[in-house]
Short mmCIF file of C-alpha atoms in Angstrom, two decimals:
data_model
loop_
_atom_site.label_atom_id
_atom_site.label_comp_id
_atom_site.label_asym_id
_atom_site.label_seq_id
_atom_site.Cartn_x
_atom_site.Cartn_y
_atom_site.Cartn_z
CA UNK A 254 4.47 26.13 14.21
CA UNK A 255 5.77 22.83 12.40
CA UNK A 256 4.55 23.01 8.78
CA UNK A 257 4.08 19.36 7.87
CA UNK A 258 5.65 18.51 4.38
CA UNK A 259 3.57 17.04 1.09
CA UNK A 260 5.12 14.02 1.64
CA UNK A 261 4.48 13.55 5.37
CA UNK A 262 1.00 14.00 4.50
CA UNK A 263 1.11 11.55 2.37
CA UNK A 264 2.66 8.97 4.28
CA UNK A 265 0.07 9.90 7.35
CA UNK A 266 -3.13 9.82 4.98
CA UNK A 267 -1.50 6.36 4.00
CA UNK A 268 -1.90 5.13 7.22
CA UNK A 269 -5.23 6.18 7.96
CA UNK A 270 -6.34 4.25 4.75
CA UNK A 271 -5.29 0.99 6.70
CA UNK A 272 -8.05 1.84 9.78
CA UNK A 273 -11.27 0.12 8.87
CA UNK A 274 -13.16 2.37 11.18
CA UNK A 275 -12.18 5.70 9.53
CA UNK A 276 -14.90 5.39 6.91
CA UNK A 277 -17.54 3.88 8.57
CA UNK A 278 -16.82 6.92 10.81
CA UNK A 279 -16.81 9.67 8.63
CA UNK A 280 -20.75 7.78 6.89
CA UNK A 281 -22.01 7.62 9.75
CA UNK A 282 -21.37 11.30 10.73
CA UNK A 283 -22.50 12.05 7.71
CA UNK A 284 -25.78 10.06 7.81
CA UNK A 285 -26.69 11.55 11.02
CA UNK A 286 -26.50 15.14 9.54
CA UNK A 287 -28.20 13.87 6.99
CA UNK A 288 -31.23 13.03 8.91
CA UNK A 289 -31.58 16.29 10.41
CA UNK A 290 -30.82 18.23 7.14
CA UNK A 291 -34.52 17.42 6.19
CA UNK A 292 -35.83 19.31 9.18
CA UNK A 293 -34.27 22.56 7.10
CA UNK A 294 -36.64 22.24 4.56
CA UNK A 295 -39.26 22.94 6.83
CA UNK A 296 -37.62 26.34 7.42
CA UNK A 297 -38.53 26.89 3.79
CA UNK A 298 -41.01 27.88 1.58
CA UNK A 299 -41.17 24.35 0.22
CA UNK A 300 -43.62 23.18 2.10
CA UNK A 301 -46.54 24.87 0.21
CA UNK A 302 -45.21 22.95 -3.38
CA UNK A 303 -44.21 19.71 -2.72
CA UNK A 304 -46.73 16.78 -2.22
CA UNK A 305 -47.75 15.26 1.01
CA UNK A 306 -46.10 11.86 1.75
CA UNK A 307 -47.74 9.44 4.33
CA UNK A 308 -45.78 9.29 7.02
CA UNK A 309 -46.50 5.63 7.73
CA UNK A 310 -45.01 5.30 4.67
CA UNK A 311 -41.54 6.51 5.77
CA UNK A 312 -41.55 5.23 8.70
CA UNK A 313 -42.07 1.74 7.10
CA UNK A 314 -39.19 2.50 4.84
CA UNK A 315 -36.81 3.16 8.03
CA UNK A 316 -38.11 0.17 9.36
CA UNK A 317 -37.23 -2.30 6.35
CA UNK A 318 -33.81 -0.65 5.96
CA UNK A 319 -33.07 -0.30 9.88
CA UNK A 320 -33.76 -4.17 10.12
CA UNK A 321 -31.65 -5.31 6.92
CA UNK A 322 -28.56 -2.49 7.10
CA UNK A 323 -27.52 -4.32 10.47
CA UNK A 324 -27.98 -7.78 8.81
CA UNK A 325 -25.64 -6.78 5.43
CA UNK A 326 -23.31 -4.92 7.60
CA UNK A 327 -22.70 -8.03 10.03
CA UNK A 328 -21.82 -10.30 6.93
CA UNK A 329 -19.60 -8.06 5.42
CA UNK A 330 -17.91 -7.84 7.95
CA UNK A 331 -17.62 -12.05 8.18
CA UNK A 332 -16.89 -12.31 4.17
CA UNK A 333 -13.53 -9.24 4.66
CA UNK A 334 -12.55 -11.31 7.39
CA UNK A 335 -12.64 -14.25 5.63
CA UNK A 336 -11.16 -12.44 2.57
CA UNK A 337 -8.42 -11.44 4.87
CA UNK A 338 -7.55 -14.79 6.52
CA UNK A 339 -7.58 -16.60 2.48
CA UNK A 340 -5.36 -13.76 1.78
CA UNK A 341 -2.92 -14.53 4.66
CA UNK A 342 -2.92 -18.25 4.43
CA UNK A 343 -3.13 -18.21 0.07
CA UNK A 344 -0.30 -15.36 -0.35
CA UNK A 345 1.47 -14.69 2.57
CA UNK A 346 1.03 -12.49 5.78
CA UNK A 347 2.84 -9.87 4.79
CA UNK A 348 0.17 -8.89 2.04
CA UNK A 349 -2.26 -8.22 4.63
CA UNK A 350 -2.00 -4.72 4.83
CA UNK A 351 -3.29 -4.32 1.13
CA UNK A 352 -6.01 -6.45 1.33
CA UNK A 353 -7.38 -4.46 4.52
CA UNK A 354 -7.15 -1.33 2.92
CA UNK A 355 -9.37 -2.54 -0.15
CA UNK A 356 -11.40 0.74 -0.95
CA UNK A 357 -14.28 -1.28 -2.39
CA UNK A 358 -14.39 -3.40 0.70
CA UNK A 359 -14.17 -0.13 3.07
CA UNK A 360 -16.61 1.87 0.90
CA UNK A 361 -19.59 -0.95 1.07
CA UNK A 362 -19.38 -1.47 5.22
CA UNK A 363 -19.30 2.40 5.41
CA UNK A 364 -22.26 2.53 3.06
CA UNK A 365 -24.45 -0.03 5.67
CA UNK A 366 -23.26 1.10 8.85
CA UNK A 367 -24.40 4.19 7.68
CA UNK A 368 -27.28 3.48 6.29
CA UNK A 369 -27.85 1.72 9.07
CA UNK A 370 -27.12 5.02 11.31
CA UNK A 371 -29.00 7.01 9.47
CA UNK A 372 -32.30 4.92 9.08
CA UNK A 373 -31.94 5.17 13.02
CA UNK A 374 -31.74 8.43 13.51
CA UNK A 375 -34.36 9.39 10.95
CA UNK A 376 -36.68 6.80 12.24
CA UNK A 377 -36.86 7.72 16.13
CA UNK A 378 -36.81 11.72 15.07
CA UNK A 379 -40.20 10.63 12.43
CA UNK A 380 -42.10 8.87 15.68
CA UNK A 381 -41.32 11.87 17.50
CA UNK A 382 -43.53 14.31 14.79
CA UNK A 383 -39.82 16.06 14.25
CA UNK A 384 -40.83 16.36 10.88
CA UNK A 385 -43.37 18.27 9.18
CA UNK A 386 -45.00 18.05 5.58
CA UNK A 387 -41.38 19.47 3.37
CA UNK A 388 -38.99 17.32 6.01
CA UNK A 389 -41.20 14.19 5.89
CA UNK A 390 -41.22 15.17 1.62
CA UNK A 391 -36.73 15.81 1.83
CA UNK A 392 -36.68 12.38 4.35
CA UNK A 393 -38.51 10.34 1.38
CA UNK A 394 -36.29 11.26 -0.92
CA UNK A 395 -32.97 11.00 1.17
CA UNK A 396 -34.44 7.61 2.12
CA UNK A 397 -34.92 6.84 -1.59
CA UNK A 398 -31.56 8.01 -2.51
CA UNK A 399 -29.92 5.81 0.31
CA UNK A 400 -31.77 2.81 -0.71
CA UNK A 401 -30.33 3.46 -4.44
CA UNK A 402 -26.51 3.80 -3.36
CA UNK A 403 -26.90 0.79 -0.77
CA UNK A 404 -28.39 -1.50 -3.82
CA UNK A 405 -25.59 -0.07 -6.10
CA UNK A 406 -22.80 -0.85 -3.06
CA UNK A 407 -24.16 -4.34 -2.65
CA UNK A 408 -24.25 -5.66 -5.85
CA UNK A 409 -20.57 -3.93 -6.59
CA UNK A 410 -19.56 -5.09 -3.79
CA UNK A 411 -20.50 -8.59 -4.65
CA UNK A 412 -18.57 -8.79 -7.52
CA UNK A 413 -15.19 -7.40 -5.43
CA UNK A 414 -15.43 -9.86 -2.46
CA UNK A 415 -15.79 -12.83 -4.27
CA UNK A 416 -12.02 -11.85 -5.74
CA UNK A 417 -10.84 -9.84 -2.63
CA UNK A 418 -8.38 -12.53 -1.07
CA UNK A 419 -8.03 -14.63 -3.93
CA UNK A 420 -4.06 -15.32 -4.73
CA UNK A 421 -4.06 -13.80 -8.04
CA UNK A 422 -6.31 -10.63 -6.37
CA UNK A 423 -3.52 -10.21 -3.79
CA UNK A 424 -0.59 -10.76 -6.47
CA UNK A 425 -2.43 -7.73 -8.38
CA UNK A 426 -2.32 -5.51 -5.14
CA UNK A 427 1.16 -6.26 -4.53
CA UNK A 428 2.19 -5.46 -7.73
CA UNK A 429 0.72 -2.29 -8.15
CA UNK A 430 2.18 -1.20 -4.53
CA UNK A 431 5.84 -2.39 -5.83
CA UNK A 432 5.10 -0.05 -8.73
CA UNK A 433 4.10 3.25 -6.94
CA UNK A 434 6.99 2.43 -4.83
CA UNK A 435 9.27 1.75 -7.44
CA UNK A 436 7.79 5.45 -9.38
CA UNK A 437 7.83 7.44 -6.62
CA UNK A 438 11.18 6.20 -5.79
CA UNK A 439 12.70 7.00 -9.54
CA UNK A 440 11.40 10.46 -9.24
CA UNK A 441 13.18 10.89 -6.15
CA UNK A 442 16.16 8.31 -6.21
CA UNK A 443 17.48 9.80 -2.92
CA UNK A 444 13.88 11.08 -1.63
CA UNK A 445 14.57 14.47 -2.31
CA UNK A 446 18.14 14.81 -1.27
CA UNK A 447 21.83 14.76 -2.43
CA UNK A 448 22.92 11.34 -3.22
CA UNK A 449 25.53 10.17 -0.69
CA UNK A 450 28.36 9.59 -2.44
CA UNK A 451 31.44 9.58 0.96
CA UNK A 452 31.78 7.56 3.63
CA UNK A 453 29.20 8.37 6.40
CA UNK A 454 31.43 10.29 9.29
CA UNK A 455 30.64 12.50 11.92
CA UNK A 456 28.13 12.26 14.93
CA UNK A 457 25.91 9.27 14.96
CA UNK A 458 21.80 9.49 15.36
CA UNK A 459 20.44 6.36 16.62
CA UNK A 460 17.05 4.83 17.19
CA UNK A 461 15.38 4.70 20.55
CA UNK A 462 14.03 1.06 19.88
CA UNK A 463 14.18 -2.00 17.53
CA UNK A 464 11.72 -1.62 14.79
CA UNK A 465 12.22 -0.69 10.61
CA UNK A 466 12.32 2.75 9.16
CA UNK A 467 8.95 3.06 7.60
CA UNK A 468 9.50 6.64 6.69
CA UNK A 469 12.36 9.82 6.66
CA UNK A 470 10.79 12.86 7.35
CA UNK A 471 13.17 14.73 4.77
CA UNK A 472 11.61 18.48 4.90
CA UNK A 473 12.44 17.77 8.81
CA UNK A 474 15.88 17.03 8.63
CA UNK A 475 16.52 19.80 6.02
CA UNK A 476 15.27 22.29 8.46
CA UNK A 477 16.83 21.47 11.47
CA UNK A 478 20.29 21.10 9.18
CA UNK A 479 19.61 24.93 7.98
CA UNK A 480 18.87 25.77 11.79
CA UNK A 481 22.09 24.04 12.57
CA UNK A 482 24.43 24.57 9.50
CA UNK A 483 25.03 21.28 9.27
CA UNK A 484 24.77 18.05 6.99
CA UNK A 485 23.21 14.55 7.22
CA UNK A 486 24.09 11.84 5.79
CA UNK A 487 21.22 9.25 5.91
CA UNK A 488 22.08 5.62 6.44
CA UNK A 489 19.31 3.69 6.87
CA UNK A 490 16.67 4.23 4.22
CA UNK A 491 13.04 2.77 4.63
CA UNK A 492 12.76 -0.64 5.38
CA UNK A 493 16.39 -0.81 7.23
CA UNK A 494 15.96 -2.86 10.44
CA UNK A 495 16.89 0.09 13.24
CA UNK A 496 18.07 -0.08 16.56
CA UNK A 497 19.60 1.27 19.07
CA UNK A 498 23.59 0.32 18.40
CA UNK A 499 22.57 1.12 14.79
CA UNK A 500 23.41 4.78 13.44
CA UNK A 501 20.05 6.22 11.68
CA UNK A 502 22.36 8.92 10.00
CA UNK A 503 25.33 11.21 10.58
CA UNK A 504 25.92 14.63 11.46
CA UNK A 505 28.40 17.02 10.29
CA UNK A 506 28.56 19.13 13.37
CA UNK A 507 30.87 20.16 16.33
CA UNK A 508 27.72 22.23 17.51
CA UNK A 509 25.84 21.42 20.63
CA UNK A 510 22.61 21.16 18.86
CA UNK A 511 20.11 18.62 20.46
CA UNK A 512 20.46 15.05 18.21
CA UNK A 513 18.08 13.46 19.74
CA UNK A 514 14.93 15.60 17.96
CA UNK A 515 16.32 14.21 14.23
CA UNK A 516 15.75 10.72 15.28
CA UNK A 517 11.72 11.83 15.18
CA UNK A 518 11.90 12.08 11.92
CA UNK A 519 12.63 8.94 11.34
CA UNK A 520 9.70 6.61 11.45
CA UNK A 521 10.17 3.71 12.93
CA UNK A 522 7.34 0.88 13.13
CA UNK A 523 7.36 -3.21 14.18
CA UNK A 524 6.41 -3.89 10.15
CA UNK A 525 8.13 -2.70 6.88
CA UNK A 526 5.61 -0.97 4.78
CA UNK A 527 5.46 -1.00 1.30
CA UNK A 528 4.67 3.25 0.58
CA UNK A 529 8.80 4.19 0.50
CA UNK A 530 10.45 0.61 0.36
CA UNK A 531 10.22 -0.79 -3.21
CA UNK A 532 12.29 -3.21 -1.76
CA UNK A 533 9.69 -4.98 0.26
CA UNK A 534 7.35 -5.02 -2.45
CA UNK A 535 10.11 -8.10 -3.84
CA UNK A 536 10.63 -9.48 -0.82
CA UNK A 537 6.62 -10.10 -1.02
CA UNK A 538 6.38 -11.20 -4.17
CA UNK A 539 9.24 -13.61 -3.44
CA UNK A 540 7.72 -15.24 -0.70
CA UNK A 541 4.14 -15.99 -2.86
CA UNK A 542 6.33 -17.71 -5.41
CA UNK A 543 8.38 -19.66 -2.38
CA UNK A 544 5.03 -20.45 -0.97
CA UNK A 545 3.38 -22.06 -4.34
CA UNK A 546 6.87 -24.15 -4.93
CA UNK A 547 6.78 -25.35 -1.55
CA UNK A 548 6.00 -29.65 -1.70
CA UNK A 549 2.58 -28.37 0.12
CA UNK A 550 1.11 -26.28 -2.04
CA UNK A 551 2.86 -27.80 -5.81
CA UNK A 552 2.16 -24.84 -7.89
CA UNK A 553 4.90 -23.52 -10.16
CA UNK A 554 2.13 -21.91 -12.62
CA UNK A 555 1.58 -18.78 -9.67
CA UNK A 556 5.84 -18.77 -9.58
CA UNK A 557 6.38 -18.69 -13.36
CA UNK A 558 3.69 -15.76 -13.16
CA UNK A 559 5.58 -13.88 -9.90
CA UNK A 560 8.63 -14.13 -12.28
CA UNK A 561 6.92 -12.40 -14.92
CA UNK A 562 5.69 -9.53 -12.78
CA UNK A 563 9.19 -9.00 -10.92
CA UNK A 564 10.51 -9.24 -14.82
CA UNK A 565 8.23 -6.17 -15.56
CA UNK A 566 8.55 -4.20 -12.55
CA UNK A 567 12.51 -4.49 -13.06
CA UNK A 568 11.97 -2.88 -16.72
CA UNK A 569 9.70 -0.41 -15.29
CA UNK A 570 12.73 0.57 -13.13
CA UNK A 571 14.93 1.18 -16.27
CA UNK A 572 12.29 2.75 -18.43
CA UNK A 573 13.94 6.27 -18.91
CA UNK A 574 11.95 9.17 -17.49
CA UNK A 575 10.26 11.84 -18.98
CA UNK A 576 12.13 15.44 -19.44
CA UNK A 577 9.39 16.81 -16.86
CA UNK A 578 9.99 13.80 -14.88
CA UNK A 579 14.13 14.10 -13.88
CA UNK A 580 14.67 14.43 -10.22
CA UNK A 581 15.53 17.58 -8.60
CA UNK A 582 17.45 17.90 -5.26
CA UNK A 583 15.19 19.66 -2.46
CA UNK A 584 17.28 18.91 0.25
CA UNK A 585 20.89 19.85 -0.48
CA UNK A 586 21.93 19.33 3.23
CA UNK A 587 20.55 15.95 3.39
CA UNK A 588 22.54 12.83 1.51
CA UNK A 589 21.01 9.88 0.34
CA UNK A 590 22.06 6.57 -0.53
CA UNK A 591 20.78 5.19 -3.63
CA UNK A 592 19.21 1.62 -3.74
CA UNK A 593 21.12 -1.39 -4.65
CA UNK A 594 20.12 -3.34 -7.76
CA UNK A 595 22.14 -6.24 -6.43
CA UNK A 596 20.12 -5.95 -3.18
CA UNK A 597 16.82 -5.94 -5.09
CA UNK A 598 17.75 -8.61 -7.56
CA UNK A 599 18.36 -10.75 -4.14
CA UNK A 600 15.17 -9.99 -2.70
CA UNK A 601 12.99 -10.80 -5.88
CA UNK A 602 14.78 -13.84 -7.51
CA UNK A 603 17.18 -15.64 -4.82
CA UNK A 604 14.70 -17.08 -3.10
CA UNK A 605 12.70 -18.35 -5.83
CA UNK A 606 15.79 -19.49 -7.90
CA UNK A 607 16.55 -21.52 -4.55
CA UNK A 608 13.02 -22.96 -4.15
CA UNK A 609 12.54 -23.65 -7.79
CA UNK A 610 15.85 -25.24 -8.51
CA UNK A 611 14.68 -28.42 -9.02
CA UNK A 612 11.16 -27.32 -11.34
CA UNK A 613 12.47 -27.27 -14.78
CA UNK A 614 9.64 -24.83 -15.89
CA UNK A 615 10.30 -22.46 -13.63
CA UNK A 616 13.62 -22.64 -13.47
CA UNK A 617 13.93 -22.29 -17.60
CA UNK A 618 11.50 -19.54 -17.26
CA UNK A 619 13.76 -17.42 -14.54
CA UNK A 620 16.84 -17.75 -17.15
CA UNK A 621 14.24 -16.31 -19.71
CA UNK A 622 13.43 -13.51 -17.19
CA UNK A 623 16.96 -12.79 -16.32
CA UNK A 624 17.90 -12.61 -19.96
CA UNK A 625 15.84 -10.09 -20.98
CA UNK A 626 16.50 -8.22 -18.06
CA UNK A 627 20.06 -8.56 -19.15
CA UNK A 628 19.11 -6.68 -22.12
CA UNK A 629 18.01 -3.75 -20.65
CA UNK A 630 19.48 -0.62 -21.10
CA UNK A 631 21.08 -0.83 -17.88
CA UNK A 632 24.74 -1.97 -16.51
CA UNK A 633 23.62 -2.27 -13.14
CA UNK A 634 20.81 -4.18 -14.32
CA UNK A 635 23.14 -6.48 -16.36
CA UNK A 636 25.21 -7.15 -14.08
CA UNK A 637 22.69 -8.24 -11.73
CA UNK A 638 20.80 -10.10 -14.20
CA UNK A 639 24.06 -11.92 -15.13
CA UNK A 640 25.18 -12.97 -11.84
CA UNK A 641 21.80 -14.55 -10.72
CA UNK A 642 21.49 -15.99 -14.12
CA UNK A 643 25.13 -18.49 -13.19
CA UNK A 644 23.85 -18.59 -9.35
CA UNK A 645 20.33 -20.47 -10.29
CA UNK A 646 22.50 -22.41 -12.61
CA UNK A 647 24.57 -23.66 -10.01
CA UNK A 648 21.46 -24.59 -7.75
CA UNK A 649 19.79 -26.34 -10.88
CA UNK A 650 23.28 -28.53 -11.58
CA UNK A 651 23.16 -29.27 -7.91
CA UNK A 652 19.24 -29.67 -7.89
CA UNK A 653 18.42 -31.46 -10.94
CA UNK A 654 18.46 -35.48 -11.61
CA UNK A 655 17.72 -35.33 -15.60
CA UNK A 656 20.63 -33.79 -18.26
CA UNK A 657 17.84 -32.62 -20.81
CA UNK A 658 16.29 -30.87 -18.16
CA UNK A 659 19.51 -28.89 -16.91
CA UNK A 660 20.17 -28.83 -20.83
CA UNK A 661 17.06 -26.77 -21.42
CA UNK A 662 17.80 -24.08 -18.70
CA UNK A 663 21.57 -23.30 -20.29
CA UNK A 664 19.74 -22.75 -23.75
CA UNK A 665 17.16 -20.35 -21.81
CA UNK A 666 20.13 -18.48 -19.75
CA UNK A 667 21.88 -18.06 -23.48
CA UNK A 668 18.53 -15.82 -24.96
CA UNK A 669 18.55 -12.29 -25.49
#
């Protein structure tokens, strides 16, 4: 039997968070035993303590909330789609994703459908005389409970959607998924393995379609590398486009062990996710701040801000780690690559250095961002930092009309 790693799990619980019916499901389950958990109480001695409670009364309880749930669930529903769409045409497409898996959002249509379900169910089992004079007591209070955690829902609720799929909402969420991406990642720079420090040789795993590595199933590989007595050497990390004439990894083995089961444990989806690819956490936050410099939109304030969070998620990345925090190697038969800092400085700041070549405040802010990235503890990092710092001056000489304005950005690129 396949024991399914810690990190797997994670990954897979990830991906449930994205389904908008998996809590309504699990409420409404739960609302329906709720309904008949009241019957249990007639079982019981409880009867013969608690007061009698008209049952008309109930009943018109179940009524009011059967009749409004329905209404409350059908336009939340309209105001997360809407929140969704604002979020896709405001930020970009690719932010999607975070929006839909809003927990607030999730949490308040769970709470009405299920309300909804369970005002229902307790409803038609009241008309029937299911109850007697403890379960119609229990149902009064359930139904009084419920009608405190919708009201609660609602008005919390109210004050999330009216941000959920607002730019700087959706710049927030993207941020904070860079930065568990970017913190898991530091704990495991190789996710768990050797870092790969040869040339990759041996026999070649390849995908069985075109798609991107979402996620490496690491505790997989390891095992079937024990079973084998062999090494991998992983090429493609998460968010590497994968195809078929496109090695996955290599295998250090004459044996005649099966390749094809190690390309399972590579995940390969039509999107990049942003769980194991800090990566595409830039590449997002790149396109918002292409999107506000673009002539349609005009707004450099939302870039200048992007620039500021990539700035801080960059420093996060070279913050030193704790003693309790330094990686250890779980997978000594699986090699890693580590991530490029010249790749991630190109997906977070060529794009907007391009765009905003010609917007002095942005572009003066981006040499003030580079600079103190430059001053980072880090030669990587400096290097990096240094080299975009002379490429967006060579797009702003190219780019800008004005002397005093080109002037001003090779005063900011000097700072430290």
């Amino acid at each position: 039997m396949k024991i399914i790693s810690a990190d797997r799990l994670r990954f897979l619980v990830s991906r449930l968070r994205d389904r908008l019916w998996l809590k309504p499901l699990v409420v409404c389950i739960l609302s329906i035993a709720g309904a008949f958990i009241a019957k249990l109480a007639d079982r019981s001695d409880l009867g013969a303590f608690v007061p009698s409670i008209s049952i008309d009364s109930v009943e018109t309880a179940l009524s009011i909330m059967a009749a409004s749930m329905l209404v409350i669930a059908t336009f939340s529903v309209s105001s997360m789609v809407s929140a969704y769409a604002s979020a896709s045409s405001t930020a970009t497409p690719r932010s999607f994703s975070l929006v839909v898996a809003d927990d607030a959002s999730q949490n308040a249509l769970s709470t009405f459908v299920g309300a909804f379900i369970y005002s229902i169910v307790a409803l038609t089992a009241v008309k029937n005389d299911y109850y007697e004079t403890a379960g119609i007591f229990l149902l009064f209070v359930l139904t009084g409970v419920v009608f405190a955690i919708v009201i609660f829902t609602f008005v919390r609720w109210v004050d999330r959607i009216a941000r959920l799929g607002r730019l700087g909402s959706t710049i927030e969420k993207v941020e904070q998924a860079t930065e568990d991406a970017i913190r898991r990642r530091r704990l495991l720079p190789y996710l768990g393995g050797a870092e790969l420090l040869t040339t990759p040789s041996g026999r070649a795993i390849y995908a069985a379609g075109v798609g991107y590595v979402q996620h490496i199933d690491m505790a997989a590989l390891q095992q079937w590398a024990e079973d084998a007595q062999a090494n991998i050497q992983v090429v493609a990390l998460p968010g590497t486009l994968a195809a078929p004439g496109r090695p996955l990894a290599y295998v250090s083995t004459q044996s005649d062990a099966k390749l094809e089961t190690l390309s399972k444990a590579f995940q390969i989806g039509s999107t990049r996710l942003f769980d194991d690819d800090p990566r595409f956490g830039l590449v997002v936050l790149s396109e918002i701040a292409s999107r506000a410099l673009s002539e349609a939109i005009n707004d450099p304030g939302t870039a200048i801000g992007i620039v500021s969070t990539l700035t801080r998620l960059f420093t996060q990345w070279c913050d030193p780690l704790a003693e309790e925090q330094v990686p250890t190697m779980k997978y000594e038969r699986v090699e890693v690559p580590s991530l490029s800092i010249n790749d991630m400085f190109d997906d977070a700041f060529t794009a907007i250095a391009r765009d905003g070549a010609g917007t002095v405040e942005v572009a003066v802010r981006l040499q003030k961002a580079l600079a103190a990235l430059g001053s980072l503890n880090n030669a990587d990092v400096q290097a990096a930092a240094a080299y975009h710092s002379q490429l967006a001056l060579k797009r702003a000489r190219i780019a800008m009309d004005i002397d005093e304005d080109f002037q001003a950005m090779q005063s900011a690129a000097t700072q430290s």
